[in-house]
Short mmCIF file of C-alpha atoms in Angstrom, two decimals:
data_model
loop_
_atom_site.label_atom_id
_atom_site.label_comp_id
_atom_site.label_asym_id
_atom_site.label_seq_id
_atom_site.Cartn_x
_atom_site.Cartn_y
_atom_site.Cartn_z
CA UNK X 1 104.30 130.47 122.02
CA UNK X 2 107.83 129.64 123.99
CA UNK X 3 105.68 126.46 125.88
CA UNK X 4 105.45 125.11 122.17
CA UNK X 5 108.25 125.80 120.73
CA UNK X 6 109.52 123.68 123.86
CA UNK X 7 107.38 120.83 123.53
CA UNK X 8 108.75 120.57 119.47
CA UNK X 9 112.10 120.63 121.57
CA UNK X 10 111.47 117.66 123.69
CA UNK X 11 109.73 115.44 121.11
CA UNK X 12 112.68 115.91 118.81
CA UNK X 13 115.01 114.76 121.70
CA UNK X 14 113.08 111.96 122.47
CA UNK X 15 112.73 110.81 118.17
CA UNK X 16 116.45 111.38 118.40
CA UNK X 17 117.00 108.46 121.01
CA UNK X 18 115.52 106.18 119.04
CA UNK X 19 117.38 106.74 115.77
CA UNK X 20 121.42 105.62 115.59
CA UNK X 21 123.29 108.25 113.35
CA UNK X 22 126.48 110.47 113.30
CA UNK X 23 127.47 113.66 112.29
CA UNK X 24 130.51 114.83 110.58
CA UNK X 25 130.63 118.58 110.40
CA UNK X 26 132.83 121.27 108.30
CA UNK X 27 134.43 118.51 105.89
CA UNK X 28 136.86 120.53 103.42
CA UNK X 29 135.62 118.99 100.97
CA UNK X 30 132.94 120.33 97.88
CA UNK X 31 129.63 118.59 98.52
CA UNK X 32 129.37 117.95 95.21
CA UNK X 33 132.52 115.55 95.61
CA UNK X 34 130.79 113.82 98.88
CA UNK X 35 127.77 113.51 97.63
CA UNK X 36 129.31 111.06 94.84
CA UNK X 37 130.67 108.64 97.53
CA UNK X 38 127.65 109.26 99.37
CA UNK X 39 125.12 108.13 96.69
CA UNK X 40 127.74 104.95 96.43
CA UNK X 41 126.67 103.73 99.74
CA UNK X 42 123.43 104.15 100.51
CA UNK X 43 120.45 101.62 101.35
CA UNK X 44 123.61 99.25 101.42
CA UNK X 45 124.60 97.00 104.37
CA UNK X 46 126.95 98.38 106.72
CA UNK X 47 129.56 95.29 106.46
CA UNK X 48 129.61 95.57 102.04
CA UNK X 49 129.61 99.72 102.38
CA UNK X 50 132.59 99.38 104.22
CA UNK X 51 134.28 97.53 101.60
CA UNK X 52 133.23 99.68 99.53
CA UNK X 53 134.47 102.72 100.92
CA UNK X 54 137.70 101.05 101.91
CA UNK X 55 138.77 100.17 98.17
CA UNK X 56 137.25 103.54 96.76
CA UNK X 57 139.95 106.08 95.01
CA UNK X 58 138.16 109.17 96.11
CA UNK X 59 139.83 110.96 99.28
CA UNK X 60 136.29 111.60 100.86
CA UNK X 61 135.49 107.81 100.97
CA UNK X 62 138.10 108.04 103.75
CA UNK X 63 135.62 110.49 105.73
CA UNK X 64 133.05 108.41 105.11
CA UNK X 65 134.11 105.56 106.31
CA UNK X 66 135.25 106.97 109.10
CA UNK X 67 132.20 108.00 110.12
CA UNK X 68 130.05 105.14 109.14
CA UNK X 69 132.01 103.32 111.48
CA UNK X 70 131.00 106.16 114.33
CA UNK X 71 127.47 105.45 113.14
CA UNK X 72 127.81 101.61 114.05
CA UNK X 73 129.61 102.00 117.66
CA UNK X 74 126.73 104.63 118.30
CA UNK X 75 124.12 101.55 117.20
CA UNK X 76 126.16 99.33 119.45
CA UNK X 77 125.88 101.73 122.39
CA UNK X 78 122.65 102.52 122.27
CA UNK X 79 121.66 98.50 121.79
CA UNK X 80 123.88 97.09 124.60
CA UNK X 81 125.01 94.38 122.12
CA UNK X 82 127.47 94.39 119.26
CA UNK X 83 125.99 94.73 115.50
CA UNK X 84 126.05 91.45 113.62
CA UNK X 85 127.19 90.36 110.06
CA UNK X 86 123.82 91.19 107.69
CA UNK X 87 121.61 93.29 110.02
CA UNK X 88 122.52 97.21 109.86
CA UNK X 89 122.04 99.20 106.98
CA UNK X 90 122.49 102.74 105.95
CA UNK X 91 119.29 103.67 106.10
CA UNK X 92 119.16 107.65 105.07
CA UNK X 93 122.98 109.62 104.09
CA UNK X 94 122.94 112.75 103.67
CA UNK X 95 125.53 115.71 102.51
CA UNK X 96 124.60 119.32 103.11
CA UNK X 97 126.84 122.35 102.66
CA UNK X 98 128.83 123.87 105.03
CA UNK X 99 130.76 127.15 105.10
CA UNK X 100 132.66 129.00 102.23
CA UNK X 101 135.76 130.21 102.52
CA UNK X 102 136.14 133.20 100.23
CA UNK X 103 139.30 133.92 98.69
CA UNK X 104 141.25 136.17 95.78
CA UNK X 105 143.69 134.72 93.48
CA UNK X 106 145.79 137.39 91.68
CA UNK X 107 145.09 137.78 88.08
CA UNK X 108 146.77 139.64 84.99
CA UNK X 109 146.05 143.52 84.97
CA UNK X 110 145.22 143.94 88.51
CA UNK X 111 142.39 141.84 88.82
CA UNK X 112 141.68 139.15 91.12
CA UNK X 113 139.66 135.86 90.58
CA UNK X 114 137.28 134.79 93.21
CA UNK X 115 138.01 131.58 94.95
CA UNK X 116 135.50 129.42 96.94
CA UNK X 117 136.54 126.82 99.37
CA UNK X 118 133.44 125.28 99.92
CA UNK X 119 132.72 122.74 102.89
CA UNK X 120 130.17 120.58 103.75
CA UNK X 121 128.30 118.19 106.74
CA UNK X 122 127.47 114.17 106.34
CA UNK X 123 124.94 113.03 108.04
CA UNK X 124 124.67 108.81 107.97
CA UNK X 125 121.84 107.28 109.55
CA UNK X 126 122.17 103.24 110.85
CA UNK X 127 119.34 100.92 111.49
CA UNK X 128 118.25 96.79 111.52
CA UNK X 129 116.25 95.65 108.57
CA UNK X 130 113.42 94.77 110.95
CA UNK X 131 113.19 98.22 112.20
CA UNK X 132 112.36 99.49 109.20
CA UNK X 133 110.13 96.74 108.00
CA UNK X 134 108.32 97.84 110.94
CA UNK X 135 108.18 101.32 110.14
CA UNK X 136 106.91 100.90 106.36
#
């Protein structure tokens, strides 16, 4: 059972050199309020997203941004050559949620009100139009 469970292991690695993505982990933000920016750039290209993003009002399209441009250099890495104008895309973005912070606010009579500070992780995947022409 451990032998398989190792295999899974390695053929993960391997599908994870071939994909170009980043990660941005315990974001104080609700992931309700990233998922709004998120659904504002995806399937776009990388170039108009960042406009996008850059001219957005909401504080998390800062974070996303950020990160999108992560996503790029990782493409860039990975492909020895630097991304040009029309050819990535953000192929799959994704928000989960993180941890909660739990805390009391003091209310009238003794009670307390229960506070959640929620967080959450992005996930932005990069790729070439041809790629996935390929894949479908």
């Amino acid at each position: 059972m451990g032998a398989r469970k190792k295999i899974s292991a390695e053929k993960r690695k391997e599908a994870l050199k071939t994909m170009y993505f980043a990660k941005l982990q315990n974001v104080p933000t609700s992931p309700r309020k990233m998922r709004l920016v998120a659904d504002m750039i995806r399937g776009m290209e990388v170039n108009r997203a960042l406009g996008v993003l850059k001219f957005s009002s909401k504080e998390a399209s800062a974070r996303v941004e950020k990160l999108l441009r992560s996503a790029i250099a990782n493409w860039e890495q990975k492909n020895e050559r630097k991304a040009e104008s029309g050819e990535l895309f953000v192929t799959k973005i994704y928000v989960d949620g993180g941890a909660t912070l739990k805390r009391m606010r003091p209310a009238s009579r003794g009670r307390g009100y229960r506070i959640r500070k929620r967080s959450n992780h992005v996930t932005l995947f990069v790729d070439s139009k041809s790629t996935n022409d390929n894949q479908n």
